[in-house]
Coordinates of N, CA and C in Angstrom, one line a residue:
T82 N -89.4 62.3 -24.6 CA -88.3 61.4 -24.2 C -87.9 60.6 -25.4
R83 N -86.8 60.1 -25.2 CA -86.2 59.3 -26.4 C -86.6 57.9 -26.2
P84 N -86.6 57.1 -27.4 CA -87.0 55.7 -27.2 C -86.0 55.0 -26.3
G85 N -86.6 54.1 -25.4 CA -85.8 53.4 -24.5 C -85.5 54.1 -23.1
F86 N -86.0 55.4 -23.0 CA -85.8 56.2 -21.9 C -87.1 56.5 -21.3
Q87 N -87.2 56.8 -20.0 CA -88.3 57.2 -19.3 C -88.0 58.4 -18.4
S88 N -88.9 59.4 -18.4 CA -88.6 60.5 -17.5 C -88.9 60.1 -16.1
S89 N -88.2 60.7 -15.2 CA -88.4 60.4 -13.7 C -89.4 61.5 -13.2
H90 N -89.7 62.5 -14.1 CA -90.7 63.5 -13.7 C -90.2 64.1 -12.4
H91 N -88.9 64.4 -12.3 CA -88.3 64.8 -11.0 C -88.3 66.3 -10.9
L92 N -88.0 67.1 -12.0 CA -88.0 68.5 -12.0 C -88.5 69.1 -13.3
Y93 N -89.1 70.3 -13.2 CA -89.5 71.0 -14.5 C -88.9 72.3 -14.3
V94 N -87.8 72.5 -14.9 CA -87.0 73.8 -14.7 C -87.5 74.9 -15.8
M95 N -87.7 76.1 -15.3 CA -88.1 77.1 -16.1 C -87.0 78.2 -16.0
F96 N -86.6 78.8 -17.2 CA -85.7 79.9 -17.3 C -86.5 81.2 -17.6
L97 N -86.3 82.2 -16.7 CA -87.0 83.5 -16.9 C -86.2 84.3 -17.8
E98 N -86.9 85.1 -18.7 CA -86.3 86.1 -19.5 C -86.4 87.4 -18.8
L99 N -85.4 87.6 -17.9 CA -85.5 88.7 -16.9 C -85.5 90.0 -17.6
E100 N -84.8 90.0 -18.8 CA -84.8 91.3 -19.5 C -86.1 91.8 -20.0
K101 N -87.1 90.9 -20.0 CA -88.5 91.2 -20.4 C -89.4 91.5 -19.2
L102 N -88.8 91.3 -17.9 CA -89.7 91.6 -16.7 C -89.1 92.6 -15.9
T103 N -90.0 93.2 -15.0 CA -89.5 94.3 -14.1 C -89.3 93.6 -12.7
I104 N -89.3 92.4 -12.6 CA -89.0 91.7 -11.3 C -88.0 90.6 -11.5
D105 N -87.4 90.3 -10.4 CA -86.3 89.2 -10.5 C -86.9 87.9 -10.1
R106 N -86.0 86.8 -10.1 CA -86.5 85.4 -9.9 C -87.2 85.3 -8.5
N107 N -86.6 85.9 -7.5 CA -87.2 85.7 -6.2 C -88.5 86.3 -6.0
Q108 N -88.8 87.5 -6.6 CA -90.0 88.1 -6.7 C -91.0 87.3 -7.6
F109 N -90.5 86.7 -8.6 CA -91.4 85.8 -9.4 C -91.9 84.6 -8.6
I110 N -91.0 84.0 -7.8 CA -91.4 82.9 -6.9 C -92.4 83.4 -5.8
D111 N -92.2 84.6 -5.3 CA -93.2 85.2 -4.3 C -94.6 85.3 -5.0
E112 N -94.6 85.8 -6.3 CA -95.8 85.9 -7.0 C -96.5 84.6 -7.2
L113 N -95.8 83.6 -7.5 CA -96.3 82.2 -7.7 C -96.9 81.7 -6.3
T114 N -96.1 81.9 -5.3 CA -96.6 81.5 -4.0 C -97.9 82.2 -3.6
A115 N -98.0 83.5 -3.9 CA -99.2 84.2 -3.6 C -100.4 83.7 -4.4
R116 N -100.2 83.0 -5.5 CA -101.2 82.3 -6.3 C -101.4 80.8 -6.0
N117 N -100.7 80.4 -4.8 CA -100.8 79.0 -4.4 C -100.1 78.0 -5.4
I118 N -99.0 78.5 -6.1 CA -98.2 77.7 -7.0 C -96.9 77.5 -6.3
G119 N -96.5 76.3 -6.0 CA -95.2 76.1 -5.4 C -94.2 76.1 -6.4
S120 N -93.0 76.6 -6.0 CA -91.9 76.6 -6.9 C -90.6 76.6 -6.0
S121 N -89.5 76.4 -6.6 CA -88.3 76.4 -5.9 C -87.1 76.6 -6.6
V122 N -85.9 76.8 -6.1 CA -84.6 76.7 -6.8 C -83.9 75.6 -6.1
H123 N -83.6 74.6 -7.1 CA -83.1 73.3 -6.5 C -81.6 73.2 -6.6
Y124 N -81.0 73.9 -7.5 CA -79.5 73.7 -7.6 C -78.9 75.0 -7.7
K125 N -77.8 75.2 -6.8 CA -76.9 76.2 -6.9 C -75.6 75.8 -7.6
P126 N -75.0 76.8 -8.3 CA -73.7 76.5 -9.1 C -72.7 76.1 -8.0
V127 N -71.8 75.2 -8.3 CA -70.7 74.8 -7.4 C -70.0 75.9 -6.8
H128 N -69.7 77.0 -7.6 CA -68.9 78.1 -7.1 C -69.6 78.9 -6.0
M129 N -70.9 78.6 -5.8 CA -71.6 79.3 -4.8 C -71.8 78.6 -3.5
M130 N -71.3 77.3 -3.6 CA -71.3 76.4 -2.3 C -70.2 76.9 -1.4
S131 N -70.5 77.1 -0.2 CA -69.4 77.7 0.7 C -68.1 76.9 0.7
Y132 N -68.2 75.6 0.8 CA -67.1 74.7 0.8 C -66.1 75.0 -0.3
Y133 N -66.6 74.9 -1.6 CA -65.8 75.2 -2.8 C -65.5 76.6 -2.9
A134 N -66.4 77.6 -2.6 CA -66.0 79.0 -2.7 C -64.9 79.3 -1.8
N135 N -64.9 78.8 -0.6 CA -63.8 79.2 0.4 C -62.5 78.5 0.1
K136 N -62.6 77.1 -0.2 CA -61.5 76.4 -0.5 C -60.7 76.9 -1.7
Y137 N -61.4 77.2 -2.7 CA -60.7 77.6 -4.0 C -60.8 79.1 -4.3
N138 N -61.4 79.9 -3.2 CA -61.5 81.3 -3.5 C -62.3 81.7 -4.7
L139 N -63.4 81.0 -5.0 CA -64.3 81.1 -6.1 C -65.2 82.4 -5.9
K140 N -65.4 83.1 -6.9 CA -66.2 84.3 -6.9 C -67.3 84.3 -8.0
P141 N -68.5 84.7 -7.7 CA -69.5 84.7 -8.8 C -69.1 85.3 -10.1
E142 N -68.2 86.4 -10.1 CA -67.8 87.0 -11.3 C -66.9 86.2 -12.1
H143 N -66.3 85.1 -11.5 CA -65.5 84.2 -12.2 C -66.3 83.2 -13.2
F144 N -67.6 83.2 -13.0 CA -68.4 82.3 -13.6 C -69.7 83.0 -14.1
P145 N -69.6 83.9 -15.1 CA -70.8 84.7 -15.5 C -71.8 83.9 -16.1
V146 N -71.6 82.8 -16.8 CA -72.5 82.0 -17.5 C -73.5 81.3 -16.5
S147 N -72.8 80.6 -15.6 CA -73.6 79.8 -14.6 C -74.3 80.8 -13.6
Q148 N -73.6 81.9 -13.3 CA -74.2 83.0 -12.4 C -75.5 83.6 -13.1
N149 N -75.5 83.8 -14.4 CA -76.7 84.3 -15.1 C -77.7 83.3 -15.2
A150 N -77.3 82.0 -15.4 CA -78.4 80.9 -15.4 C -79.0 80.8 -14.1
F151 N -78.3 80.8 -13.0 CA -78.7 80.6 -11.7 C -79.8 81.7 -11.3
K152 N -79.5 82.9 -11.8 CA -80.5 84.0 -11.5 C -81.8 83.9 -12.2
R153 N -81.8 83.1 -13.2 CA -83.0 82.9 -14.1 C -83.8 81.7 -13.9
M154 N -83.2 80.7 -13.2 CA -84.0 79.4 -13.2 C -84.7 79.1 -11.9
L155 N -85.9 78.4 -12.1 CA -86.7 78.0 -10.9 C -87.3 76.7 -11.4
S156 N -87.7 75.9 -10.4 CA -88.4 74.6 -10.7 C -89.8 74.8 -10.4
L157 N -90.7 74.3 -11.3 CA -92.1 74.3 -11.1 C -92.6 73.0 -10.6
P158 N -93.8 73.0 -10.1 CA -94.4 71.7 -9.6 C -94.3 70.6 -10.7
L159 N -93.9 69.5 -10.3 CA -94.0 68.3 -11.3 C -94.1 67.0 -10.4
S160 N -95.1 66.2 -10.6 CA -95.3 65.0 -10.0 C -96.3 64.2 -10.7
S161 N -96.3 62.9 -10.4 CA -97.3 62.0 -11.0 C -98.7 62.3 -10.5
K162 N -98.8 63.1 -9.4 CA -100.1 63.4 -8.8 C -100.6 64.8 -9.3
L163 N -99.9 65.5 -10.1 CA -100.3 66.7 -10.7 C -101.4 66.5 -11.7
S164 N -102.5 67.1 -11.5 CA -103.7 66.9 -12.4 C -103.5 67.9 -13.6
P165 N -104.3 67.6 -14.6 CA -104.2 68.6 -15.8 C -104.7 70.0 -15.4
Q166 N -105.6 70.1 -14.4 CA -106.0 71.3 -13.9 C -105.0 72.1 -13.1
D167 N -104.2 71.3 -12.3 CA -103.0 71.9 -11.6 C -102.0 72.5 -12.6
A168 N -101.8 71.7 -13.6 CA -100.8 72.3 -14.7 C -101.4 73.5 -15.3
Q169 N -102.7 73.5 -15.6 CA -103.4 74.7 -16.2 C -103.3 75.9 -15.3
D170 N -103.5 75.6 -14.0 CA -103.4 76.7 -13.0 C -101.9 77.3 -12.9
A171 N -101.0 76.5 -13.0 CA -99.6 77.0 -13.0 C -99.3 77.8 -14.3
V172 N -99.7 77.3 -15.4 CA -99.6 78.1 -16.7 C -100.3 79.4 -16.6
A173 N -101.5 79.5 -16.0 CA -102.3 80.7 -16.0 C -101.6 81.6 -15.0
A174 N -101.1 81.2 -14.0 CA -100.4 82.0 -13.0 C -99.1 82.6 -13.5
I175 N -98.3 81.8 -14.3 CA -97.1 82.3 -14.9 C -97.5 83.3 -16.0
D176 N -98.5 83.1 -16.8 CA -98.8 84.0 -17.8 C -99.3 85.4 -17.1
E177 N -100.1 85.2 -16.1 CA -100.6 86.4 -15.4 C -99.4 87.3 -14.8
I178 N -98.4 86.6 -14.2 CA -97.3 87.3 -13.6 C -96.5 88.0 -14.8
C179 N -96.2 87.2 -15.8 CA -95.5 87.8 -16.9 C -96.2 89.0 -17.5
Q180 N -97.5 89.0 -17.6 CA -98.3 90.2 -18.1 C -98.2 91.3 -17.1
K181 N -98.3 91.1 -15.9 CA -98.3 92.0 -14.9 C -97.0 92.8 -14.8
Y182 N -95.9 92.0 -14.9 CA -94.6 92.7 -14.7 C -93.7 92.7 -16.0
K183 N -94.4 92.7 -17.2 CA -93.6 92.8 -18.4 C -93.1 94.2 -18.6
R184 N -92.0 94.3 -19.2 CA -91.3 95.7 -19.6 C -92.0 96.3 -20.7

């Protein structure tokens, strides 16, 4: 954090290097869940929200950068109640999944 600022510890977003894995983001989330590590996708690009997509006829192919980022990102557990062991468990699970499904 920068001087004068404090983190809200709201989200810890991870970007997957999918070109190095044989699974996609949703399968990665399933693998984390199987290891009792919660994760989620918190934000969808605006062009994927039905209101804007319908009103302005937005298509995913019109937004390749945000579409690519969306396919790669997920949020990991983050809270003031997260113990050092919880963080170590998450790191170990991520490492295990990356090793298991690496190209």
